[in-house]
Short mmCIF file of C-alpha atoms and ligand atoms in Angstrom, two decimals:
data_model
loop_
_atom_site.label_atom_id
_atom_site.label_comp_id
_atom_site.label_asym_id
_atom_site.label_seq_id
_atom_site.Cartn_x
_atom_site.Cartn_y
_atom_site.Cartn_z
CA MET A 191 9.86 -38.09 77.32
CA LEU A 192 12.08 -37.47 74.35
CA PHE A 193 15.78 -38.20 74.60
CA PRO A 194 18.63 -36.98 72.40
CA GLN A 195 20.05 -39.43 69.93
CA GLY A 196 22.81 -39.62 67.37
CA VAL A 197 21.50 -41.00 64.09
CA ALA A 198 24.01 -42.42 61.63
CA ILE A 199 23.43 -41.41 58.02
CA ASP A 200 25.52 -43.03 55.31
CA GLY A 201 25.94 -40.38 52.65
CA ALA A 202 26.75 -42.92 49.94
CA THR A 203 23.90 -45.38 50.50
CA GLY A 204 21.40 -43.22 52.37
CA ALA A 205 21.14 -45.79 55.17
CA VAL A 206 19.71 -44.32 58.40
CA SER A 207 20.38 -46.00 61.73
CA PRO A 208 18.26 -46.14 63.78
CA ALA A 209 15.33 -45.54 61.44
CA THR A 210 11.64 -45.44 62.35
CA GLY A 211 10.21 -46.24 58.92
CA ARG A 212 10.88 -46.64 55.22
CA TYR A 213 9.11 -47.14 51.92
CA VAL A 214 10.02 -47.91 48.35
CA LYS A 215 8.40 -46.46 45.22
CA LYS A 216 8.35 -48.72 42.20
CA LEU A 217 8.54 -47.16 38.77
CA SER A 218 5.06 -48.46 37.90
CA ALA A 219 3.56 -46.37 40.73
CA LEU A 220 4.93 -43.23 39.08
CA ARG A 221 3.82 -44.08 35.55
CA ASP A 222 1.39 -41.24 34.99
CA LEU A 223 3.78 -38.56 36.22
CA TYR A 224 6.05 -38.89 33.21
CA ALA A 225 5.54 -37.07 29.93
CA SER A 226 5.16 -40.47 28.26
CA PRO A 227 3.50 -43.19 30.39
CA ALA A 228 3.80 -45.50 27.36
CA LEU A 229 7.59 -45.21 27.59
CA VAL A 230 7.36 -46.20 31.28
CA ASP A 231 5.55 -49.37 30.20
CA ALA A 232 8.27 -50.03 27.61
CA PHE A 233 11.00 -49.45 30.23
CA ILE A 234 9.33 -51.89 32.64
CA ALA A 235 8.89 -54.48 29.88
CA GLU A 236 12.61 -54.29 29.20
CA HIS A 237 14.14 -53.76 32.66
CA GLY A 238 11.42 -54.83 35.10
CA ASP A 239 9.55 -52.73 37.63
CA VAL A 240 12.63 -51.23 39.27
CA ASN A 241 12.78 -49.42 42.61
CA ALA A 242 12.75 -45.78 41.52
CA TYR A 243 13.36 -44.39 44.99
CA GLU A 244 13.38 -45.23 48.67
CA VAL A 245 12.63 -42.99 51.64
CA ILE A 246 14.03 -43.78 55.09
CA GLU A 247 12.71 -41.80 58.04
CA TYR A 248 13.74 -40.86 61.55
CA ARG A 249 10.44 -39.63 62.97
CA PRO A 250 10.52 -39.74 66.79
CA GLU A 251 7.04 -39.94 68.27
CA GLY A 252 6.15 -36.71 70.03
CA SER A 253 8.87 -34.66 68.35
CA ASP A 254 8.30 -31.44 66.44
CA ILE A 255 10.89 -32.20 63.76
CA CYS A 256 11.88 -35.22 61.71
CA PHE A 257 14.44 -36.06 59.07
CA GLY A 258 15.53 -38.87 56.82
CA THR A 259 16.96 -39.72 53.45
CA THR A 260 15.71 -40.20 49.93
CA ILE A 261 17.71 -42.51 47.66
CA MET A 262 16.87 -42.11 43.98
CA ALA A 263 18.00 -44.58 41.37
CA PRO A 264 19.51 -43.18 38.16
CA GLY A 265 17.49 -43.72 35.02
CA MET A 266 15.56 -42.14 32.20
CA ILE A 267 12.17 -42.53 30.57
CA GLY A 268 12.81 -41.36 27.04
CA ASP A 269 14.60 -38.04 27.59
CA GLU A 270 13.10 -37.47 31.06
CA TYR A 271 15.08 -38.21 34.22
CA PHE A 272 13.77 -40.39 37.05
CA LEU A 273 11.67 -38.27 39.38
CA THR A 274 9.82 -38.26 42.70
CA ARG A 275 6.06 -37.71 42.90
CA GLY A 276 6.32 -34.10 44.01
CA HIS A 277 4.07 -32.46 46.57
CA TYR A 278 3.06 -29.42 48.55
CA HIS A 279 3.05 -29.77 52.30
CA ALA A 280 -0.40 -30.29 53.77
CA LYS A 281 0.28 -27.61 56.38
CA LYS A 282 0.67 -24.42 54.43
CA ASP A 283 3.29 -22.76 56.61
CA ARG A 284 5.79 -25.62 56.65
CA GLY A 285 9.04 -25.55 54.70
CA GLU A 286 11.85 -28.09 54.38
CA THR A 287 15.54 -28.52 53.60
CA TYR A 288 17.18 -31.03 51.21
CA TYR A 289 20.90 -31.54 51.83
CA THR A 290 22.48 -33.58 49.05
CA GLN A 291 24.97 -36.22 50.14
CA SER A 292 25.93 -37.92 46.87
CA GLY A 293 25.01 -37.96 43.21
CA GLU A 294 23.62 -35.09 41.20
CA GLY A 295 20.17 -33.86 40.43
CA LEU A 296 17.79 -30.98 40.20
CA LEU A 297 15.09 -29.82 42.56
CA LEU A 298 12.11 -28.46 40.62
CA LEU A 299 9.84 -26.09 42.53
CA HIS A 300 6.84 -23.92 41.84
CA SER A 301 4.78 -21.66 44.04
CA ARG A 302 1.03 -21.45 44.14
CA ASP A 303 1.19 -17.97 42.63
CA GLY A 304 2.99 -19.03 39.48
CA GLU A 305 6.72 -18.74 40.20
CA ALA A 306 8.99 -21.60 39.13
CA ARG A 307 12.55 -22.21 40.32
CA VAL A 308 15.24 -24.89 40.04
CA VAL A 309 17.89 -25.63 42.67
CA GLU A 310 20.91 -27.73 41.82
CA MET A 311 21.36 -30.85 43.93
CA ARG A 312 24.94 -31.89 44.53
CA PRO A 313 27.06 -32.61 47.62
CA GLY A 314 27.55 -29.43 49.60
CA ILE A 315 24.28 -27.80 48.56
CA CYS A 316 21.48 -27.58 51.10
CA ALA A 317 18.30 -26.55 49.31
CA PHE A 318 15.82 -24.36 51.13
CA ILE A 319 12.20 -25.14 50.26
CA PRO A 320 9.90 -22.40 51.53
CA PRO A 321 6.31 -23.11 52.56
CA GLU A 322 3.78 -23.24 49.72
CA TRP A 323 6.28 -24.38 47.09
CA ALA A 324 5.61 -27.70 45.38
CA HIS A 325 8.85 -29.69 45.15
CA ARG A 326 10.02 -32.64 43.06
CA SER A 327 13.57 -33.99 42.82
CA VAL A 328 15.08 -35.62 39.73
CA ASN A 329 18.25 -37.67 39.42
CA THR A 330 20.22 -36.28 36.48
CA GLY A 331 23.32 -38.42 37.11
CA THR A 332 24.38 -41.99 36.52
CA THR A 333 24.70 -42.90 40.22
CA PRO A 334 22.15 -42.85 43.07
CA LEU A 335 21.09 -39.40 44.22
CA VAL A 336 21.08 -39.37 48.02
CA PHE A 337 19.82 -36.44 50.06
CA VAL A 338 18.88 -35.74 53.66
CA TRP A 339 15.56 -33.98 54.11
CA MET A 340 14.36 -32.29 57.28
CA CYS A 341 11.02 -30.75 58.10
CA THR A 342 8.50 -30.39 60.90
CA ILE A 343 6.80 -33.63 61.82
CA ASP A 344 3.35 -32.22 61.09
CA ALA A 345 4.17 -30.79 57.64
CA GLY A 346 2.32 -33.62 55.88
CA HIS A 347 2.03 -34.18 52.14
CA ASP A 348 -0.48 -32.93 49.62
CA TYR A 349 0.13 -35.05 46.52
CA GLY A 350 -3.20 -34.41 44.83
CA GLU A 351 -2.50 -31.12 43.12
CA VAL A 352 0.80 -32.17 41.54
CA ALA A 353 -0.70 -35.52 40.54
CA THR A 354 -3.55 -33.85 38.67
CA ARG A 355 -1.91 -30.69 37.33
CA GLY A 356 1.69 -31.83 37.06
CA MET A 357 4.74 -29.66 37.77
CA ARG A 358 5.30 -26.46 35.80
CA GLN A 359 8.65 -27.73 34.56
CA ARG A 360 10.27 -31.00 33.52
CA ALA A 361 13.95 -32.00 33.62
CA VAL A 362 15.05 -33.63 30.38
CA GLU A 363 18.31 -34.45 28.66
CA GLN A 364 19.03 -32.22 25.68
CA ASP A 365 22.32 -32.42 23.76
CA GLY A 366 23.59 -34.74 26.48
CA ARG A 367 22.93 -32.22 29.25
CA PRO A 368 20.23 -31.83 31.93
CA THR A 369 17.85 -29.12 30.78
CA VAL A 370 14.72 -27.74 32.41
CA VAL A 371 11.83 -27.09 30.05
CA ASP A 372 8.30 -25.83 30.55
CA ASN A 373 5.76 -28.61 30.87
CA PRO A 374 3.22 -28.05 28.08
CA ASN A 375 0.76 -30.32 29.89
CA TYR A 376 0.78 -28.30 33.13
CA ALA A 377 -2.86 -27.64 33.86
CA THR A 378 -3.21 -23.99 34.83
C1 F6R B 81 9.08 -34.73 52.73
C2 F6R B 81 9.87 -34.68 51.47
C3 F6R B 81 10.69 -35.88 51.08
C4 F6R B 81 9.93 -36.60 49.98
C5 F6R B 81 10.71 -37.73 49.31
C6 F6R B 81 9.89 -38.46 48.23
O1 F6R B 81 8.33 -33.58 52.87
O2 F6R B 81 9.81 -33.73 50.72
O3 F6R B 81 10.93 -36.73 52.14
O4 F6R B 81 8.73 -37.09 50.54
O5 F6R B 81 11.84 -37.20 48.70
O6 F6R B 81 9.24 -37.56 47.40
P1 F6R B 81 7.64 -37.61 47.27
O7 F6R B 81 7.09 -37.56 48.66
O8 F6R B 81 7.30 -36.38 46.47
O9 F6R B 81 7.30 -38.88 46.60
ZN1 ZN B 82 8.39 -32.13 51.19
#
């Protein structure tokens, strides 16, 4: 039987208590997602294989919904901001919300039928991610980007398509400001 529970979420650190799971993504694991993998190698040679982001989950067994936090380190590879892998949900009718707690970033999205959108990530903004939209977050600030995500427990992840085709857009710094540009390497 499921019982109600209050879960503490620290909006500054992203700590979740109690949590049911967590994982860390090292920068090296994301190498091929950047416009310049060679610059990832150079970054790692200089700074080490840093933790690019961490995901902490509250996923109660037998529940229909789950939530958790993503904590993204600030950083840049050349002019491109630190990013998450990006994915569609495995179940095609499952959406999600991202509610930013601290830091600043951009949520890059594209639909299977060719639309692309960007939603600002900053405290107070809860992003709605409809089903069938690939989503990737980027940290455009100088502090950790912390957001609470919530979706159905069976949404699942389909990483393959974004890994092979890329996202339609990239978030880069231009003239000192976050700018979203078309990804010339997006495989249509
Ligand atoms: C779950 C979700 C987030 C991401 C997390 C890391 O559906 O969207 O919990 O999984 O922000 O991003 P990915 O999974 O793209 O590496
Ligand atoms: Zn998702």
